Coordinates of C-alpha atoms in Angstrom, one line a residue:
Chain A
M1 CA 58.3 27.2 26.2
N2 CA 57.9 29.6 23.2
D3 CA 54.6 30.9 21.9
T4 CA 54.5 28.8 18.8
S5 CA 55.0 25.5 20.6
A6 CA 52.4 26.4 23.2
L7 CA 49.9 27.3 20.4
E8 CA 50.8 24.1 18.5
R9 CA 50.0 22.0 21.5
W10 CA 46.6 23.6 21.8
Y11 CA 45.9 22.9 18.2
R12 CA 47.0 19.3 18.5
R13 CA 44.7 18.8 21.5
L14 CA 41.8 20.3 19.4
L15 CA 42.7 17.9 16.5
A16 CA 41.6 15.0 18.8
W17 CA 38.0 15.9 17.7
F18 CA 38.9 14.5 14.3
P19 CA 38.9 10.7 13.6
A20 CA 42.3 9.1 13.8
E21 CA 42.5 8.4 10.0
H22 CA 41.8 12.1 9.4
R23 CA 44.6 13.1 11.8
R24 CA 47.0 10.7 10.2
A25 CA 46.2 12.0 6.7
Y26 CA 46.0 15.8 7.5
G27 CA 47.2 16.4 11.1
D28 CA 50.6 17.9 10.4
E29 CA 49.4 19.8 7.4
M30 CA 46.6 21.3 9.4
I31 CA 48.9 22.4 12.2
G32 CA 51.1 24.2 9.6
V33 CA 48.1 26.0 8.1
L34 CA 46.7 26.9 11.6
L35 CA 50.0 28.3 12.7
A36 CA 50.5 30.2 9.4
A37 CA 47.0 31.7 9.6
G38 CA 47.2 32.5 13.4
S39 CA 48.3 35.9 14.7
E40 CA 51.9 36.5 15.8
G41 CA 52.5 36.2 19.5
R42 CA 49.3 34.3 20.2
R43 CA 49.6 31.6 22.8
R44 CA 46.1 30.2 22.6
P45 CA 43.8 29.5 19.6
A46 CA 41.2 32.1 18.6
A47 CA 37.7 31.2 19.7
G48 CA 36.7 31.0 16.0
D49 CA 39.4 28.4 15.3
V50 CA 38.3 26.3 18.4
I51 CA 34.7 26.3 17.2
D52 CA 35.7 25.5 13.6
L53 CA 38.0 22.6 14.6
I54 CA 35.4 21.1 16.9
R55 CA 32.7 21.4 14.2
G56 CA 34.9 20.1 11.5
G57 CA 36.0 17.1 13.7
L58 CA 32.4 16.2 14.5
R59 CA 31.4 16.4 10.9
A60 CA 34.3 14.2 9.9
R61 CA 33.3 11.6 12.5
L62 CA 29.6 11.8 11.4
R63 CA 30.6 11.3 7.8
Q64 CA 32.8 8.3 8.8
A65 CA 30.0 6.8 10.8
G66 CA 27.4 7.4 8.1
D67 CA 27.9 6.9 4.4
G68 CA 31.6 6.4 4.7
S69 CA 31.4 3.3 6.9
P70 CA 30.3 0.3 4.8
D71 CA 32.6 -0.3 1.9
V72 CA 31.4 -0.9 -1.6
G73 CA 31.0 -4.7 -1.1
W74 CA 28.7 -4.2 1.9
R75 CA 26.7 -1.5 0.2
D76 CA 26.3 -3.7 -2.8
A77 CA 25.2 -6.6 -0.5
L78 CA 22.7 -4.2 1.1
A79 CA 21.5 -3.0 -2.3
V80 CA 20.8 -6.7 -3.3
F81 CA 19.2 -7.3 0.0
S82 CA 16.9 -4.3 -0.5
I83 CA 15.4 -6.1 -3.5
V84 CA 15.9 -9.8 -2.8
A85 CA 14.5 -9.9 0.8
P86 CA 11.2 -8.1 0.0
A87 CA 10.8 -10.1 -3.2
M88 CA 11.3 -13.4 -1.4
A89 CA 8.9 -12.4 1.4
L90 CA 6.2 -11.3 -1.1
E91 CA 6.5 -14.5 -3.1
Y92 CA 6.4 -16.6 0.0
F93 CA 3.3 -14.8 1.2
V94 CA 1.4 -15.0 -2.1
V95 CA 2.3 -18.7 -2.8
N96 CA 1.8 -19.9 0.8
N97 CA -1.6 -18.2 1.1
A98 CA -2.7 -19.2 -2.3
V99 CA -2.0 -22.9 -1.5
D100 CA -3.5 -22.6 1.9
W101 CA -6.7 -20.9 0.8
A102 CA -7.1 -23.2 -2.2
Y103 CA -6.8 -26.3 0.1
K104 CA -9.2 -24.9 2.7
L105 CA -11.8 -23.8 0.1
L106 CA -11.7 -27.2 -1.5
S107 CA -12.0 -28.9 1.9
Y108 CA -14.6 -26.8 3.8
P109 CA -17.6 -24.5 3.0
P110 CA -16.4 -20.9 2.4
G111 CA -17.5 -19.6 5.8
M112 CA -15.7 -22.4 7.6
A113 CA -12.6 -22.0 5.5
L114 CA -12.4 -18.4 6.5
Y115 CA -12.6 -19.5 10.2
V116 CA -10.2 -22.3 9.9
N117 CA -7.7 -20.1 8.0
N118 CA -7.9 -17.3 10.5
G119 CA -9.3 -14.9 7.9
P120 CA -8.9 -11.6 9.8
I121 CA -5.3 -12.5 10.8
A122 CA -4.5 -13.4 7.2
L123 CA -5.9 -10.0 6.1
G124 CA -3.8 -8.2 8.7
G125 CA -0.8 -10.2 7.5
L126 CA -1.5 -9.1 3.9
V127 CA -1.4 -5.4 5.0
I128 CA 1.9 -5.9 6.9
F129 CA 3.4 -7.8 4.0
L130 CA 2.5 -5.1 1.5
A131 CA 3.7 -2.4 3.8
V132 CA 7.1 -4.1 4.2
T133 CA 7.6 -5.3 0.7
L134 CA 6.3 -2.6 -1.5
P135 CA 8.5 0.5 -0.5
P136 CA 11.5 -0.9 -2.5
L137 CA 9.4 -0.7 -5.6
L138 CA 9.2 3.1 -5.0
A139 CA 13.0 3.2 -4.9
L140 CA 13.1 1.2 -8.2
R141 CA 10.9 3.9 -9.8
G142 CA 13.4 6.6 -8.6
F143 CA 11.5 7.8 -5.5
R144 CA 14.2 6.7 -3.0
R145 CA 13.5 9.2 -0.2
T146 CA 9.7 8.4 -0.4
A147 CA 10.6 4.7 -0.2
I148 CA 12.7 5.2 2.9
V149 CA 9.8 7.1 4.6
A150 CA 7.3 4.5 3.5
A151 CA 9.5 1.6 4.7
S152 CA 10.0 3.4 8.0
I153 CA 6.3 3.3 8.8
P154 CA 5.9 -0.5 9.2
A155 CA 9.3 -0.7 10.9
A156 CA 8.2 1.9 13.5
V157 CA 4.7 0.4 13.9
L158 CA 6.0 -3.1 14.4
T159 CA 8.7 -1.9 16.8
L160 CA 6.1 -0.1 18.9
F161 CA 3.9 -3.2 18.9
R162 CA 6.8 -5.4 19.9
I163 CA 7.7 -3.1 22.8
G164 CA 4.1 -2.9 23.8
S165 CA 3.7 -6.7 23.8
L166 CA 6.7 -7.0 26.2
V167 CA 4.8 -4.9 28.8
G168 CA 1.5 -6.9 28.4
S169 CA 0.6 -10.3 29.8
R170 CA 1.1 -12.2 26.5
K171 CA 4.7 -11.7 25.8
N172 CA 4.9 -14.3 23.1
F173 CA 1.8 -13.0 21.2
F174 CA 4.1 -11.5 18.6
L175 CA 5.8 -14.8 18.2
L176 CA 2.5 -16.6 17.7
L177 CA 1.6 -14.2 14.9
G178 CA 5.1 -14.6 13.4
L179 CA 5.9 -10.9 13.3
D180 CA 9.4 -10.8 14.8
G181 CA 10.9 -11.8 11.4
Y182 CA 9.0 -9.1 9.6
L183 CA 10.0 -6.5 12.2
L184 CA 13.6 -7.3 11.6
L185 CA 13.1 -7.5 7.8
S186 CA 11.4 -4.1 7.8
V187 CA 14.1 -2.4 9.9
L188 CA 16.8 -3.9 7.6
V189 CA 15.0 -2.8 4.5
V190 CA 15.0 0.8 5.9
I191 CA 18.7 0.6 6.6
A192 CA 19.4 -1.0 3.2
L193 CA 17.5 1.7 1.4
A194 CA 19.2 4.5 3.4
V195 CA 22.9 3.5 3.2
S196 CA 23.1 1.5 0.0
P197 CA 22.7 2.6 -3.7
G198 CA 19.3 0.9 -3.5
P199 CA 17.3 -1.7 -5.4
R200 CA 18.3 -0.4 -8.9
R201 CA 21.9 -1.2 -8.1
G202 CA 20.8 -4.5 -6.5
A203 CA 18.9 -5.4 -9.7
A204 CA 21.9 -4.5 -11.8
I205 CA 24.2 -6.9 -9.8
M206 CA 21.7 -9.8 -9.9
T207 CA 21.7 -12.2 -12.8
A208 CA 18.8 -14.2 -14.2
R209 CA 20.2 -17.2 -12.4
T210 CA 20.1 -15.3 -9.1
W211 CA 16.5 -14.5 -9.7
S212 CA 15.8 -18.2 -10.5
V213 CA 17.4 -19.2 -7.2
V214 CA 15.4 -16.7 -5.2
A215 CA 12.1 -17.7 -7.0
I216 CA 12.6 -21.4 -6.6
A217 CA 13.7 -21.2 -2.9
A218 CA 10.8 -18.9 -1.9
G219 CA 8.4 -21.1 -3.8
I220 CA 9.5 -24.3 -2.2
A221 CA 9.6 -22.8 1.3
A222 CA 6.1 -21.4 0.8
V223 CA 4.6 -24.7 -0.3
A224 CA 6.6 -26.8 2.3
T225 CA 5.4 -24.7 5.2
T226 CA 1.7 -24.4 4.1
D227 CA 0.4 -26.5 7.0
L228 CA 2.6 -24.8 9.5
R229 CA 1.0 -21.4 9.1
Y230 CA -2.3 -21.9 10.8
A231 CA -2.4 -22.4 14.5
Y232 CA -2.7 -25.8 16.2
Q233 CA -1.7 -27.8 13.2
A234 CA 1.3 -29.9 13.9
G235 CA 4.1 -29.7 11.4
T236 CA 6.2 -32.7 10.4
K237 CA 9.9 -33.5 10.4
V238 CA 9.7 -34.0 6.6
E239 CA 8.6 -30.3 6.2
A240 CA 11.5 -29.3 8.5
I241 CA 14.0 -31.3 6.4
V242 CA 12.6 -29.8 3.1
L243 CA 12.9 -26.3 4.6
A244 CA 16.4 -26.8 5.8
A245 CA 17.5 -28.3 2.5
T246 CA 15.9 -25.5 0.5
F247 CA 17.7 -22.8 2.6
A248 CA 21.0 -24.6 2.2
A249 CA 20.6 -25.0 -1.5
A250 CA 19.5 -21.3 -1.8
A251 CA 22.5 -20.2 0.2
V252 CA 24.8 -22.1 -2.2
G253 CA 22.9 -20.8 -5.2
L254 CA 23.2 -17.1 -4.1
V255 CA 26.9 -17.4 -3.4
V256 CA 27.5 -19.1 -6.8
T257 CA 25.4 -16.7 -8.9
L258 CA 26.5 -13.4 -7.2
P259 CA 30.0 -11.9 -6.9
A260 CA 31.5 -13.9 -4.1
R261 CA 31.8 -11.3 -1.4
V262 CA 28.4 -9.8 -2.1
G263 CA 26.9 -13.3 -2.0
R264 CA 28.4 -14.2 1.4
R265 CA 27.5 -10.8 2.9
L266 CA 24.0 -11.1 1.5
L267 CA 23.6 -14.5 3.3
L268 CA 24.6 -12.9 6.6
L269 CA 22.1 -10.1 6.1
L270 CA 19.3 -12.6 5.1
A271 CA 20.1 -14.6 8.2
I272 CA 19.0 -11.8 10.5
P273 CA 15.3 -11.9 9.7
G274 CA 15.6 -15.4 8.4
Y275 CA 16.5 -16.9 11.8
A276 CA 13.5 -15.2 13.5
I277 CA 11.2 -16.4 10.7
V278 CA 12.4 -20.0 11.0
M279 CA 12.0 -19.9 14.8
E280 CA 8.5 -18.6 14.5
L281 CA 7.7 -21.4 12.0
V282 CA 9.0 -23.9 14.5
A283 CA 7.0 -22.3 17.3
N284 CA 3.8 -22.2 15.4
G285 CA 4.1 -25.4 13.5
G286 CA 4.9 -27.9 16.2
L287 CA 8.2 -28.9 14.7
P288 CA 10.9 -30.4 16.9
F289 CA 11.8 -27.9 19.7
A290 CA 8.5 -26.1 19.2
N291 CA 7.7 -26.3 22.9
T292 CA 11.1 -24.9 23.8
V293 CA 10.7 -22.0 21.4
D294 CA 7.1 -21.4 22.6
Q295 CA 8.2 -21.5 26.2
F296 CA 11.2 -19.2 25.9
G297 CA 9.8 -17.0 23.2
I298 CA 11.8 -13.9 22.4
G299 CA 14.6 -15.2 24.6
L300 CA 15.4 -17.7 21.8
I301 CA 15.0 -15.2 19.0
Y302 CA 16.7 -12.0 20.0
P303 CA 20.0 -12.9 21.8
P304 CA 21.3 -14.9 18.8
T305 CA 19.9 -12.2 16.5
A306 CA 21.8 -9.6 18.5
V307 CA 25.0 -11.7 18.1
L308 CA 24.4 -11.9 14.4
I309 CA 23.8 -8.2 14.1
G310 CA 27.0 -7.6 16.1
V311 CA 29.0 -9.9 13.8
V312 CA 27.7 -8.1 10.7
G313 CA 28.4 -4.7 12.3
V314 CA 32.0 -5.6 13.2
L315 CA 32.6 -7.1 9.7
A316 CA 31.2 -4.0 8.0
W317 CA 33.1 -1.6 10.2
R318 CA 36.4 -3.6 9.6
S319 CA 36.0 -3.7 5.9
G320 CA 35.0 0.0 5.8
R321 CA 38.2 0.8 7.7
R322 CA 40.3 -1.4 5.3
S323 CA 38.7 0.3 2.4
R324 CA 39.4 3.8 3.7
E325 CA 43.0 2.8 4.4
T326 CA 43.4 1.5 0.9
V327 CA 42.0 4.8 -0.5
D328 CA 44.4 6.8 1.7
H329 CA 47.3 4.6 0.5
D330 CA 46.3 5.1 -3.2
H331 CA 46.1 8.8 -2.6
A332 CA 49.5 8.9 -0.9
A333 CA 51.1 6.8 -3.6
Chain B
M1 CA 40.2 5.1 -6.8
I2 CA 38.1 2.4 -5.2
R3 CA 34.7 4.0 -5.0
S4 CA 32.5 3.3 -8.0
S5 CA 30.8 6.2 -9.8
V6 CA 27.6 4.8 -8.5
Y7 CA 28.4 6.4 -5.2
N8 CA 29.7 9.7 -6.5
T9 CA 26.5 11.0 -8.1
G10 CA 25.5 13.2 -5.2
M11 CA 27.7 16.1 -6.0
S12 CA 26.6 16.4 -9.6
K13 CA 22.9 16.2 -8.8
Q14 CA 22.8 18.6 -5.8
A15 CA 23.5 22.3 -5.7
M16 CA 27.1 22.7 -4.5
R17 CA 27.6 24.7 -1.3
E18 CA 29.5 28.0 -1.7
P19 CA 32.7 27.0 0.3
T20 CA 33.0 23.9 -1.9
F21 CA 32.5 26.0 -5.1
L22 CA 35.1 28.5 -4.0
I23 CA 37.6 25.8 -3.1
L24 CA 37.2 24.2 -6.5
T25 CA 37.4 27.6 -8.1
A26 CA 40.6 28.3 -6.3
L27 CA 42.1 25.1 -7.6
A28 CA 40.9 25.7 -11.2
A29 CA 43.9 28.1 -11.7
G30 CA 46.3 25.4 -10.7
P31 CA 47.5 23.3 -7.8
Q32 CA 47.6 25.0 -4.4
H33 CA 48.4 24.1 -0.8
G34 CA 46.0 24.5 2.1
Y35 CA 47.0 27.9 3.3
G36 CA 47.1 29.1 -0.4
I37 CA 43.5 27.9 -0.8
L38 CA 42.4 29.8 2.3
N39 CA 43.8 33.0 1.0
D40 CA 42.5 32.5 -2.5
V41 CA 39.0 31.7 -1.3
A42 CA 39.0 35.0 0.7
R43 CA 40.3 36.9 -2.4
I44 CA 37.8 35.3 -4.9
S45 CA 34.9 36.0 -2.5
D46 CA 36.1 39.6 -1.9
D47 CA 36.7 38.6 1.8
R48 CA 33.1 37.6 2.2
V49 CA 34.0 33.9 2.8
R50 CA 37.0 33.3 5.1
L51 CA 37.5 29.6 5.6
R52 CA 39.2 28.2 8.6
A53 CA 41.4 25.1 8.7
G54 CA 38.8 22.7 10.3
T55 CA 36.2 23.5 7.6
L56 CA 38.8 23.5 4.8
Y57 CA 40.3 20.1 5.6
A58 CA 36.9 18.5 6.2
A59 CA 36.0 19.7 2.7
L60 CA 39.3 18.6 1.2
D61 CA 38.9 15.1 2.6
R62 CA 35.3 14.8 1.3
L63 CA 36.3 16.1 -2.1
R64 CA 39.3 13.7 -2.3
S65 CA 37.1 10.7 -1.4
D66 CA 34.6 11.9 -4.1
G67 CA 37.4 11.9 -6.6
V68 CA 36.9 15.6 -7.4
I69 CA 40.4 16.7 -6.2
D70 CA 43.6 14.8 -5.7
V71 CA 47.1 15.4 -4.2
D72 CA 49.4 17.0 -6.7
G73 CA 52.6 16.9 -4.6
E74 CA 54.2 17.5 -1.2
E75 CA 57.1 19.5 0.1
I76 CA 58.6 20.3 3.5
V77 CA 58.8 24.1 4.2
D78 CA 60.4 25.2 7.5
G79 CA 60.1 21.7 8.8
R80 CA 56.4 21.5 8.1
L81 CA 54.5 19.4 5.5
R82 CA 53.0 21.3 2.7
R83 CA 50.7 19.3 0.4
Y84 CA 49.4 20.6 -2.9
Y85 CA 46.0 19.8 -4.3
R86 CA 44.7 19.9 -7.8
L87 CA 41.4 19.4 -9.6
T88 CA 40.9 16.0 -11.2
P89 CA 39.3 15.8 -14.7
S90 CA 36.1 14.8 -13.0
G91 CA 36.5 17.8 -10.7
T92 CA 36.9 20.1 -13.6
Q93 CA 33.7 18.8 -15.1
V94 CA 31.8 19.1 -11.8
L95 CA 33.0 22.7 -11.4
A96 CA 32.1 23.6 -15.0
A97 CA 28.7 22.1 -14.7
E98 CA 28.0 24.0 -11.4
A99 CA 29.3 27.3 -12.9
A100 CA 27.0 26.8 -15.9
R101 CA 24.1 26.1 -13.7
M102 CA 24.7 29.2 -11.6
A103 CA 25.2 31.3 -14.7
V104 CA 21.8 30.2 -16.1
N105 CA 20.1 31.0 -12.8
A106 CA 21.8 34.4 -12.6
T107 CA 20.8 35.2 -16.2
V108 CA 17.2 34.3 -15.5
A109 CA 17.2 36.4 -12.4
M110 CA 18.6 39.4 -14.2
H111 CA 16.1 39.1 -17.0
R112 CA 13.2 39.1 -14.6
L113 CA 14.6 41.9 -12.5
N114 CA 15.4 44.2 -15.4
P115 CA 14.1 42.9 -18.7
G116 CA 15.3 45.9 -20.8
T117 CA 18.9 46.0 -19.5
A118 CA 19.2 42.3 -19.7
A119 CA 18.1 42.2 -23.3
L120 CA 20.6 45.0 -24.1
A121 CA 23.3 43.1 -22.3
D122 CA 22.4 40.0 -24.4
A123 CA 22.5 42.0 -27.6
I124 CA 25.9 43.5 -26.8
A125 CA 27.2 40.0 -25.8

């Protein structure tokens, strides 16, 4: 075996640090450059080349795993999510509470209304809602990094509380307060702000008709579930039907008013916190299966959510891979 | 090119790293292959920056996906692939903008370090 072939084999082994796509695109070319730049008679790579190839390979893999992974369609869907999900949540909270409080204040003396409507819990809910829904406004104003930091705070706090509640005796306390949906929403908002072009791009993609769909759906859901939000009040099948019909109509409306692929991907993203929120409404509102949800708690929320996240992850990874292959093909052509 | 300009704003808004600037400068004179770029970068930087293949190709891949450079052609030399790279029109703009930014900074620095000499240099220019 001559020196060049021994050295080439060393370099080929080191190129394994790079992603397969990178090796396919540049592998042979890099070997040529490495051999041309190497000293005559050398049988093993120089230490500097070894370190450089390992570092370059790790960087290429990190880049692929980070901003290179989701393709434009997924990043656009995340951009729309970063503005639609917080807007829907905020409208839901404001309308739902306004109707609730108006009804209670008309029906009871003020002190009693505060008690019946779980005043302190409602105040805590307001703080959580504002913490989850307002950071995208910072990104809209151009403060994207500040928005990511601000959105990370409720995500971290809710995650810590959720982990803490698993250790305690009341494992379903989180479920009772309806916080799992907002935990998932806050984490997804952080991801959307970090890896997508952000709410400005989302707003540019959305049309007036998309905003109408969002506003109407959140408004109807908020009013329909008014009686479900305070404890011990049984919900009705009519409310469940209204809610299901609203979500179905909103899903169709979003797909129709957005670019097709962005709309479908947005639905998958919305379904992640949406499923948990619906299960919590069922658990707290006495809808059909409420006892089952209450009994099994997080076991009914997180396994399906994990499957959904897995499906979204695989789809995003596959489309990112297809997109990169298309770019490589375009470059090669 | 698939990626929209929405995703390519990073390079124009952030200060460019020196190896990237030198690679683009090497390509400003015309298309070059990888080994040629390595040697040219060393020459431009007076041997201060000596890129290695791993760093160079990670940078070339990133610059290609940003639309700043593109493949100009390929040939087989001694049984090995040799690919030539060139600046795209967008890459030329990016390099020109970065060079102008560095020139302004350098001028300000010279003015502050030596006001008299800098003013004389301005007058001569």
